[in-house]
């Protein structure tokens, strides 16, 4: 059994937990890693959970040994952005790439606010076949050009294995959308690609299913996976989804992979995006991803949840303030 301590645990608390595990009949051995953790036999799970300072307890062997790695934290580097190094990365851009002009305006605003990764869909998964499904390969080149002009990295969605090569030529990170979290052929294909992967949570996926999806990518040979919480189906149409901010600390106790939060799809209400981005950072997220549009009213997809450019400015200031507060 693996016993992981709270993120704020110090050596003194570690000694107290070790002592309590021994007193409960166990043989704790401390594991290497950024997070304090013990491997222990002979203690009941509920007894270990009850010890002050313990954040997570789970059995070995893990069903997802590559995603689990108790105690560790991985850093995934995408251009100038490091996910998981203790900083908060902001990923921003349009839902769909609409034109070179649209991207230029957004990329320029992103760069001026210190955003390091530009998002944008070239191939869009749409619920209706009659909705705008993206400009395709042409949009990949527009993304690359706009990002290069402003020193940004690019993340874009791939929907099938055949798209992975073309997307890899232009993008710095490949996004697997919610609808494809369990598209195992696609997970294998990005696992064999030489680019970091942004793996969004399936809209009805448990954390366990999500980590097993990550395991497919890791097992195929790609160690650079960032998890992206984007809400799960709720019962209340007041929000597009139910954003699971608790997933952040729960995942940090279970996996070494960085975790970012997408409050745009997570709530689907423009005015709720900045408050929930702040909540995500307060919960310990390694980054946030938001949709922005210079004129949301004319957006060809998800305009209702897009931040305007002045709203992006406000979001960045608030997120940075929460980030600083969390360091104190
Ligand atoms: C997106 O981020 O462009 C997107 C389609 O989101 P999701 O897969 O989370 O619905
Ligand atoms: Mn969208």
mmCIF file of C-alpha atoms and ligand atoms in Angstrom:
data_model
loop_
_atom_site.group_PDB
_atom_site.id
_atom_site.type_symbol
_atom_site.label_atom_id
_atom_site.label_comp_id
_atom_site.label_asym_id
_atom_site.label_seq_id
_atom_site.Cartn_x
_atom_site.Cartn_y
_atom_site.Cartn_z
ATOM 1 C CA UNK A 1 0.000 0.000 0.000
ATOM 2 C CA UNK A 2 1.188 3.532 -0.776
ATOM 3 C CA UNK A 3 0.518 6.332 1.700
ATOM 4 C CA UNK A 4 0.959 9.860 0.324
ATOM 5 C CA UNK A 5 1.185 12.864 2.641
ATOM 6 C CA UNK A 6 -0.341 16.314 2.190
ATOM 7 C CA UNK A 7 1.511 18.641 -0.181
ATOM 8 C CA UNK A 8 2.496 20.911 2.737
ATOM 9 C CA UNK A 9 3.961 18.047 4.779
ATOM 10 C CA UNK A 10 7.469 18.573 6.190
ATOM 11 C CA UNK A 11 9.990 16.167 7.692
ATOM 12 C CA UNK A 12 8.512 16.564 11.144
ATOM 13 C CA UNK A 13 5.065 15.514 9.937
ATOM 14 C CA UNK A 14 6.662 12.696 7.935
ATOM 15 C CA UNK A 15 8.282 11.353 11.117
ATOM 16 C CA UNK A 16 4.951 11.570 12.957
ATOM 17 C CA UNK A 17 3.148 9.673 10.182
ATOM 18 C CA UNK A 18 5.909 7.066 10.029
ATOM 19 C CA UNK A 19 5.606 6.597 13.783
ATOM 20 C CA UNK A 20 1.812 6.261 13.572
ATOM 21 C CA UNK A 21 2.117 3.704 10.757
ATOM 22 C CA UNK A 22 4.515 1.645 12.884
ATOM 23 C CA UNK A 23 2.249 1.937 15.897
ATOM 24 C CA UNK A 24 -0.573 0.581 13.717
ATOM 25 C CA UNK A 25 1.543 -2.500 12.958
ATOM 26 C CA UNK A 26 3.115 -1.412 9.651
ATOM 27 C CA UNK A 27 6.649 -1.335 8.223
ATOM 28 C CA UNK A 28 6.759 2.065 6.443
ATOM 29 C CA UNK A 29 9.549 2.748 3.947
ATOM 30 C CA UNK A 30 9.912 6.284 2.629
ATOM 31 C CA UNK A 31 9.860 6.644 -1.179
ATOM 32 C CA UNK A 32 11.917 9.051 -3.281
ATOM 33 C CA UNK A 33 10.052 11.930 -4.892
ATOM 34 C CA UNK A 34 8.960 15.530 -4.430
ATOM 35 C CA UNK A 35 5.920 14.479 -2.462
ATOM 36 C CA UNK A 36 6.433 12.621 0.836
ATOM 37 C CA UNK A 37 5.118 9.049 0.533
ATOM 38 C CA UNK A 38 5.608 5.667 2.196
ATOM 39 C CA UNK A 39 5.234 2.111 1.015
ATOM 40 C CA UNK A 40 3.768 0.126 3.910
ATOM 41 C CA UNK A 41 2.425 -3.364 4.622
ATOM 42 C CA UNK A 42 0.363 -4.521 7.549
ATOM 43 C CA UNK A 43 -1.858 -1.474 8.098
ATOM 44 C CA UNK A 44 -5.556 -1.343 7.222
ATOM 45 C CA UNK A 45 -6.440 1.267 4.625
ATOM 46 C CA UNK A 46 -8.954 3.104 6.818
ATOM 47 C CA UNK A 47 -6.429 3.244 9.671
ATOM 48 C CA UNK A 48 -3.805 4.798 7.392
ATOM 49 C CA UNK A 49 -6.332 7.302 6.037
ATOM 50 C CA UNK A 50 -7.187 8.416 9.582
ATOM 51 C CA UNK A 51 -3.600 9.463 10.373
ATOM 52 C CA UNK A 52 -3.154 13.241 10.519
ATOM 53 C CA UNK A 53 -1.179 14.427 7.469
ATOM 54 C CA UNK A 54 -2.160 11.577 5.138
ATOM 55 C CA UNK A 55 -3.713 12.787 1.869
ATOM 56 C CA UNK A 56 -4.089 9.588 -0.136
ATOM 57 C CA UNK A 57 -3.826 5.843 0.323
ATOM 58 C CA UNK A 58 -3.894 3.314 -2.471
ATOM 59 C CA UNK A 59 -3.090 -0.269 -3.205
ATOM 60 C CA UNK A 60 -0.279 -1.653 -5.275
ATOM 61 C CA UNK A 61 0.118 -2.737 -7.933
ATOM 62 C CA UNK A 62 -1.511 0.326 -9.457
ATOM 63 C CA UNK A 63 -3.666 -0.326 -12.549
ATOM 64 C CA UNK A 64 -1.813 2.614 -14.127
ATOM 65 C CA UNK A 65 1.761 2.280 -12.887
ATOM 66 C CA UNK A 66 3.189 4.829 -15.327
ATOM 67 C CA UNK A 67 0.648 7.524 -14.443
ATOM 68 C CA UNK A 68 0.808 6.852 -10.710
ATOM 69 C CA UNK A 69 4.438 7.058 -9.609
ATOM 70 C CA UNK A 70 3.805 7.908 -5.982
ATOM 71 C CA UNK A 71 5.384 11.039 -4.643
ATOM 72 C CA UNK A 72 6.714 12.419 -7.914
ATOM 73 C CA UNK A 73 5.847 15.490 -9.968
ATOM 74 C CA UNK A 74 6.661 15.662 -13.681
ATOM 75 C CA UNK A 75 7.391 18.830 -15.599
ATOM 76 C CA UNK A 76 6.112 18.989 -19.185
ATOM 77 C CA UNK A 77 7.737 21.674 -21.308
ATOM 78 C CA UNK A 78 5.887 23.189 -24.264
ATOM 79 C CA UNK A 79 7.857 25.974 -25.943
ATOM 80 C CA UNK A 80 8.529 28.520 -23.198
ATOM 81 C CA UNK A 81 5.901 27.060 -20.861
ATOM 82 C CA UNK A 82 6.708 24.555 -18.124
ATOM 83 C CA UNK A 83 3.696 22.709 -16.749
ATOM 84 C CA UNK A 84 4.219 21.228 -13.295
ATOM 85 C CA UNK A 85 7.222 23.267 -12.123
ATOM 86 C CA UNK A 86 5.217 25.162 -9.523
ATOM 87 C CA UNK A 87 4.265 28.049 -11.821
ATOM 88 C CA UNK A 88 0.804 28.611 -13.323
ATOM 89 C CA UNK A 89 0.695 28.474 -17.118
ATOM 90 C CA UNK A 90 -2.059 30.242 -19.007
ATOM 91 C CA UNK A 91 -3.178 28.784 -22.338
ATOM 92 C CA UNK A 92 -5.497 31.032 -24.330
ATOM 93 C CA UNK A 93 -6.957 31.340 -27.786
ATOM 94 C CA UNK A 94 -10.092 30.919 -29.826
ATOM 95 C CA UNK A 95 -12.326 27.865 -29.742
ATOM 96 C CA UNK A 96 -11.918 27.548 -33.519
ATOM 97 C CA UNK A 97 -9.312 29.136 -35.747
ATOM 98 C CA UNK A 98 -11.378 31.397 -38.024
ATOM 99 C CA UNK A 99 -8.881 33.493 -39.979
ATOM 100 C CA UNK A 100 -5.252 34.670 -39.929
ATOM 101 C CA UNK A 101 -6.493 38.123 -38.825
ATOM 102 C CA UNK A 102 -8.450 36.705 -35.886
ATOM 103 C CA UNK A 103 -5.377 34.750 -34.762
ATOM 104 C CA UNK A 104 -3.037 37.710 -35.142
ATOM 105 C CA UNK A 105 -5.219 39.852 -32.869
ATOM 106 C CA UNK A 106 -5.474 37.115 -30.250
ATOM 107 C CA UNK A 107 -1.819 36.041 -30.408
ATOM 108 C CA UNK A 108 -0.666 39.619 -30.013
ATOM 109 C CA UNK A 109 -2.921 40.090 -26.953
ATOM 110 C CA UNK A 110 -1.725 36.769 -25.481
ATOM 111 C CA UNK A 111 1.935 37.713 -25.848
ATOM 112 C CA UNK A 112 1.380 41.115 -24.273
ATOM 113 C CA UNK A 113 -0.195 39.445 -21.209
ATOM 114 C CA UNK A 114 2.582 36.880 -20.720
ATOM 115 C CA UNK A 115 0.504 33.967 -22.036
ATOM 116 C CA UNK A 116 2.960 31.438 -23.479
ATOM 117 C CA UNK A 117 0.691 28.945 -25.235
ATOM 118 C CA UNK A 118 -1.841 29.724 -27.964
ATOM 119 C CA UNK A 119 -4.786 27.339 -28.343
ATOM 120 C CA UNK A 120 -7.101 27.024 -31.333
ATOM 121 C CA UNK A 121 -9.036 24.309 -33.103
ATOM 122 C CA UNK A 122 -8.223 23.608 -36.746
ATOM 123 C CA UNK A 123 -10.301 20.422 -36.718
ATOM 124 C CA UNK A 124 -13.360 20.869 -34.504
ATOM 125 C CA UNK A 125 -15.443 18.075 -33.006
ATOM 126 C CA UNK A 126 -19.011 19.412 -33.256
ATOM 127 C CA UNK A 127 -22.194 17.896 -31.926
ATOM 128 C CA UNK A 128 -24.024 18.784 -35.137
ATOM 129 C CA UNK A 129 -22.616 18.006 -38.580
ATOM 130 C CA UNK A 130 -24.109 21.344 -39.753
ATOM 131 C CA UNK A 131 -21.945 23.417 -37.367
ATOM 132 C CA UNK A 132 -18.596 24.916 -38.398
ATOM 133 C CA UNK A 133 -16.060 22.110 -38.219
ATOM 134 C CA UNK A 134 -12.884 24.141 -38.642
ATOM 135 C CA UNK A 135 -10.676 25.230 -41.517
ATOM 136 C CA UNK A 136 -8.547 22.069 -41.221
ATOM 137 C CA UNK A 137 -4.923 21.845 -42.345
ATOM 138 C CA UNK A 138 -4.862 25.453 -43.568
ATOM 139 C CA UNK A 139 -5.632 26.613 -40.026
ATOM 140 C CA UNK A 140 -2.657 24.668 -38.662
ATOM 141 C CA UNK A 141 -0.331 26.819 -40.776
ATOM 142 C CA UNK A 142 -2.116 30.018 -39.641
ATOM 143 C CA UNK A 143 -1.671 28.954 -36.007
ATOM 144 C CA UNK A 144 2.036 28.308 -36.463
ATOM 145 C CA UNK A 145 2.625 31.616 -38.240
ATOM 146 C CA UNK A 146 0.730 33.703 -35.660
ATOM 147 C CA UNK A 147 2.441 31.914 -32.772
ATOM 148 C CA UNK A 148 5.890 32.379 -34.308
ATOM 149 C CA UNK A 149 5.316 36.094 -34.821
ATOM 150 C CA UNK A 150 4.694 36.430 -31.072
ATOM 151 C CA UNK A 151 6.979 33.795 -29.568
ATOM 152 C CA UNK A 152 4.128 31.496 -28.500
ATOM 153 C CA UNK A 153 3.744 27.714 -28.463
ATOM 154 C CA UNK A 154 0.705 26.085 -30.120
ATOM 155 C CA UNK A 155 -1.737 23.483 -28.823
ATOM 156 C CA UNK A 156 -4.392 22.119 -31.154
ATOM 157 C CA UNK A 157 -6.803 19.191 -31.166
ATOM 158 C CA UNK A 158 -6.336 15.988 -33.153
ATOM 159 C CA UNK A 159 -9.392 13.806 -33.692
ATOM 160 C CA UNK A 160 -8.012 10.765 -35.492
ATOM 161 C CA UNK A 161 -4.668 8.997 -35.872
ATOM 162 C CA UNK A 162 -4.319 10.157 -39.483
ATOM 163 C CA UNK A 163 -4.230 13.803 -38.304
ATOM 164 C CA UNK A 164 -1.365 13.341 -35.877
ATOM 165 C CA UNK A 165 1.477 13.718 -38.361
ATOM 166 C CA UNK A 166 0.200 16.934 -39.963
ATOM 167 C CA UNK A 167 -0.653 18.465 -36.592
ATOM 168 C CA UNK A 168 2.780 17.519 -35.214
ATOM 169 C CA UNK A 169 4.448 19.452 -38.030
ATOM 170 C CA UNK A 170 2.792 22.681 -36.905
ATOM 171 C CA UNK A 171 1.865 22.313 -33.251
ATOM 172 C CA UNK A 172 3.975 22.056 -30.088
ATOM 173 C CA UNK A 173 1.327 20.105 -28.169
ATOM 174 C CA UNK A 174 -1.472 17.787 -29.302
ATOM 175 C CA UNK A 175 -4.853 18.036 -27.618
ATOM 176 C CA UNK A 176 -7.130 15.041 -27.145
ATOM 177 C CA UNK A 177 -10.653 16.357 -26.689
ATOM 178 C CA UNK A 178 -13.204 15.191 -24.175
ATOM 179 C CA UNK A 179 -15.084 13.166 -26.783
ATOM 180 C CA UNK A 180 -11.930 11.216 -27.629
ATOM 181 C CA UNK A 181 -10.554 10.496 -24.167
ATOM 182 C CA UNK A 182 -11.187 6.800 -24.725
ATOM 183 C CA UNK A 183 -10.364 6.704 -28.432
ATOM 184 C CA UNK A 184 -7.670 4.124 -27.865
ATOM 185 C CA UNK A 185 -6.291 4.172 -31.408
ATOM 186 C CA UNK A 186 -5.830 7.937 -31.099
ATOM 187 C CA UNK A 187 -4.227 7.634 -27.657
ATOM 188 C CA UNK A 188 -1.756 5.152 -29.132
ATOM 189 C CA UNK A 189 -1.030 7.464 -32.066
ATOM 190 C CA UNK A 190 -0.241 10.502 -29.884
ATOM 191 C CA UNK A 191 1.694 8.170 -27.599
ATOM 192 C CA UNK A 192 4.006 7.425 -30.515
ATOM 193 C CA UNK A 193 4.253 11.095 -31.556
ATOM 194 C CA UNK A 194 7.100 13.280 -30.488
ATOM 195 C CA UNK A 195 4.934 16.047 -28.961
ATOM 196 C CA UNK A 196 3.481 16.640 -25.497
ATOM 197 C CA UNK A 197 -0.179 15.729 -25.120
ATOM 198 C CA UNK A 198 -2.995 17.692 -23.459
ATOM 199 C CA UNK A 199 -5.481 15.011 -22.425
ATOM 200 C CA UNK A 200 -8.915 16.403 -21.624
ATOM 201 C CA UNK A 201 -11.238 14.604 -19.264
ATOM 202 C CA UNK A 202 -14.052 12.638 -20.869
ATOM 203 C CA UNK A 203 -17.367 14.274 -20.025
ATOM 204 C CA UNK A 204 -18.462 11.298 -17.943
ATOM 205 C CA UNK A 205 -15.067 9.881 -17.020
ATOM 206 C CA UNK A 206 -14.004 9.007 -13.502
ATOM 207 C CA UNK A 207 -10.519 10.031 -12.413
ATOM 208 C CA UNK A 208 -9.537 6.379 -12.663
ATOM 209 C CA UNK A 209 -10.725 6.077 -16.273
ATOM 210 C CA UNK A 210 -8.926 9.320 -17.101
ATOM 211 C CA UNK A 211 -5.650 8.094 -15.577
ATOM 212 C CA UNK A 212 -6.016 4.839 -17.518
ATOM 213 C CA UNK A 213 -6.432 6.881 -20.715
ATOM 214 C CA UNK A 214 -3.209 8.737 -19.804
ATOM 215 C CA UNK A 215 -1.616 5.345 -19.235
ATOM 216 C CA UNK A 216 -2.272 4.463 -22.895
ATOM 217 C CA UNK A 217 -0.217 7.483 -24.010
ATOM 218 C CA UNK A 218 2.561 6.821 -21.494
ATOM 219 C CA UNK A 219 2.659 3.112 -22.319
ATOM 220 C CA UNK A 220 3.026 3.909 -26.022
ATOM 221 C CA UNK A 221 6.241 5.777 -25.196
ATOM 222 C CA UNK A 222 5.270 9.421 -24.686
ATOM 223 C CA UNK A 223 6.046 10.623 -21.132
ATOM 224 C CA UNK A 224 4.764 14.176 -21.687
ATOM 225 C CA UNK A 225 1.109 14.200 -20.716
ATOM 226 C CA UNK A 226 -0.780 17.098 -19.122
ATOM 227 C CA UNK A 227 -4.289 16.373 -17.805
ATOM 228 C CA UNK A 228 -7.010 18.973 -18.451
ATOM 229 C CA UNK A 229 -10.154 19.074 -16.302
ATOM 230 C CA UNK A 230 -13.024 20.510 -18.383
ATOM 231 C CA UNK A 231 -16.111 19.604 -16.390
ATOM 232 C CA UNK A 232 -18.385 16.589 -16.394
ATOM 233 C CA UNK A 233 -22.039 16.294 -17.322
ATOM 234 C CA UNK A 234 -24.185 17.670 -14.529
ATOM 235 C CA UNK A 235 -27.941 17.734 -14.038
ATOM 236 C CA UNK A 236 -28.388 21.493 -14.114
ATOM 237 C CA UNK A 237 -28.623 23.311 -17.455
ATOM 238 C CA UNK A 238 -27.547 26.547 -15.720
ATOM 239 C CA UNK A 239 -23.979 25.499 -16.550
ATOM 240 C CA UNK A 240 -22.733 23.707 -19.663
ATOM 241 C CA UNK A 241 -20.875 21.231 -17.438
ATOM 242 C CA UNK A 242 -20.066 20.777 -13.779
ATOM 243 C CA UNK A 243 -16.454 21.883 -13.324
ATOM 244 C CA UNK A 244 -14.768 19.461 -10.945
ATOM 245 C CA UNK A 245 -12.180 21.653 -9.209
ATOM 246 C CA UNK A 246 -11.701 18.918 -6.603
ATOM 247 C CA UNK A 247 -10.121 16.840 -9.363
ATOM 248 C CA UNK A 248 -6.986 19.004 -9.023
ATOM 249 C CA UNK A 249 -5.922 18.030 -5.494
ATOM 250 C CA UNK A 250 -7.286 14.497 -5.937
ATOM 251 C CA UNK A 251 -5.165 13.991 -9.057
ATOM 252 C CA UNK A 252 -2.091 15.576 -7.507
ATOM 253 C CA UNK A 253 -2.266 12.928 -4.803
ATOM 254 C CA UNK A 254 -2.580 10.123 -7.370
ATOM 255 C CA UNK A 255 -0.358 11.099 -10.278
ATOM 256 C CA UNK A 256 2.878 12.905 -11.086
ATOM 257 C CA UNK A 257 1.316 14.390 -14.246
ATOM 258 C CA UNK A 258 0.569 18.149 -14.335
ATOM 259 C CA UNK A 259 -3.098 19.155 -14.124
ATOM 260 C CA UNK A 260 -4.659 22.179 -15.814
ATOM 261 C CA UNK A 261 -8.260 23.386 -15.777
ATOM 262 C CA UNK A 262 -10.419 24.668 -18.634
ATOM 263 C CA UNK A 263 -13.170 26.781 -17.052
ATOM 264 C CA UNK A 264 -14.494 27.872 -20.475
ATOM 265 C CA UNK A 265 -15.928 24.466 -21.370
ATOM 266 C CA UNK A 266 -16.204 23.633 -17.677
ATOM 267 C CA UNK A 267 -18.910 26.226 -17.061
ATOM 268 C CA UNK A 268 -19.790 27.559 -20.513
ATOM 269 C CA UNK A 269 -20.731 30.980 -19.132
ATOM 270 C CA UNK A 270 -18.379 33.880 -19.965
ATOM 271 C CA UNK A 271 -18.734 35.700 -16.642
ATOM 272 C CA UNK A 272 -17.957 32.536 -14.670
ATOM 273 C CA UNK A 273 -14.660 31.830 -16.443
ATOM 274 C CA UNK A 274 -12.375 34.143 -14.448
ATOM 275 C CA UNK A 275 -13.785 33.218 -11.009
ATOM 276 C CA UNK A 276 -13.393 29.516 -11.821
ATOM 277 C CA UNK A 277 -9.895 30.021 -13.230
ATOM 278 C CA UNK A 278 -8.992 31.619 -9.885
ATOM 279 C CA UNK A 279 -10.614 28.709 -8.032
ATOM 280 C CA UNK A 280 -8.545 26.278 -10.112
ATOM 281 C CA UNK A 281 -5.313 28.086 -9.243
ATOM 282 C CA UNK A 282 -6.321 28.189 -5.567
ATOM 283 C CA UNK A 283 -6.874 24.420 -5.805
ATOM 284 C CA UNK A 284 -3.294 23.994 -7.016
ATOM 285 C CA UNK A 285 -3.743 23.725 -10.798
ATOM 286 C CA UNK A 286 -0.571 23.856 -12.893
ATOM 287 C CA UNK A 287 -2.354 26.009 -15.435
ATOM 288 C CA UNK A 288 -5.605 27.193 -16.919
ATOM 289 C CA UNK A 289 -6.860 27.115 -20.489
ATOM 290 C CA UNK A 290 -9.408 29.692 -21.650
ATOM 291 C CA UNK A 291 -11.163 30.601 -24.874
ATOM 292 C CA UNK A 292 -10.908 34.191 -26.105
ATOM 293 C CA UNK A 293 -12.299 36.019 -29.116
ATOM 294 C CA UNK A 294 -11.943 39.647 -30.238
ATOM 295 C CA UNK A 295 -15.676 39.719 -31.025
ATOM 296 C CA UNK A 296 -17.443 36.812 -29.278
ATOM 297 C CA UNK A 297 -20.778 37.751 -30.884
ATOM 298 C CA UNK A 298 -19.422 36.820 -34.299
ATOM 299 C CA UNK A 299 -17.556 33.659 -33.209
ATOM 300 C CA UNK A 300 -18.229 30.557 -35.285
ATOM 301 C CA UNK A 301 -18.172 28.315 -32.218
ATOM 302 C CA UNK A 302 -18.555 28.725 -28.445
ATOM 303 C CA UNK A 303 -18.859 32.541 -28.600
ATOM 304 C CA UNK A 304 -21.070 32.505 -25.494
ATOM 305 C CA UNK A 305 -18.165 31.342 -23.340
ATOM 306 C CA UNK A 306 -15.350 33.315 -24.989
ATOM 307 C CA UNK A 307 -13.614 36.054 -23.046
ATOM 308 C CA UNK A 308 -13.152 39.380 -24.800
ATOM 309 C CA UNK A 309 -9.575 40.668 -24.999
ATOM 310 C CA UNK A 310 -10.057 43.123 -22.072
ATOM 311 C CA UNK A 311 -11.500 40.192 -20.088
ATOM 312 C CA UNK A 312 -8.347 38.182 -20.842
ATOM 313 C CA UNK A 313 -6.306 41.053 -19.429
ATOM 314 C CA UNK A 314 -8.406 40.989 -16.243
ATOM 315 C CA UNK A 315 -8.185 37.190 -15.971
ATOM 316 C CA UNK A 316 -4.396 37.190 -16.217
ATOM 317 C CA UNK A 317 -4.113 39.818 -13.448
ATOM 318 C CA UNK A 318 -6.454 37.890 -11.138
ATOM 319 C CA UNK A 319 -4.842 34.516 -11.821
ATOM 320 C CA UNK A 320 -1.391 35.977 -11.106
ATOM 321 C CA UNK A 321 -2.695 37.507 -7.852
ATOM 322 C CA UNK A 322 -4.055 34.125 -6.716
ATOM 323 C CA UNK A 323 -0.825 32.440 -7.790
ATOM 324 C CA UNK A 324 1.160 34.870 -5.607
ATOM 325 C CA UNK A 325 -1.233 34.424 -2.694
ATOM 326 C CA UNK A 326 -0.856 30.638 -2.917
ATOM 327 C CA UNK A 327 2.930 30.946 -2.608
ATOM 328 C CA UNK A 328 2.713 32.863 0.686
HETATM 329 C C1 LIG B 1 -11.771 22.399 -27.009
HETATM 330 O O1 LIG B 1 -11.031 22.637 -26.046
HETATM 331 O O2 LIG B 1 -11.619 22.942 -28.108
HETATM 332 C C2 LIG B 1 -12.878 21.428 -26.871
HETATM 333 C C3 LIG B 1 -13.559 21.001 -27.928
HETATM 334 O O3 LIG B 1 -13.118 21.061 -25.607
HETATM 335 P P1 LIG B 1 -13.692 19.659 -25.034
HETATM 336 O O4 LIG B 1 -13.002 18.562 -25.796
HETATM 337 O O5 LIG B 1 -13.293 19.721 -23.599
HETATM 338 O O6 LIG B 1 -15.169 19.698 -25.224
HETATM 339 MN MN1 LIG B 2 -14.807 25.476 -27.545
#
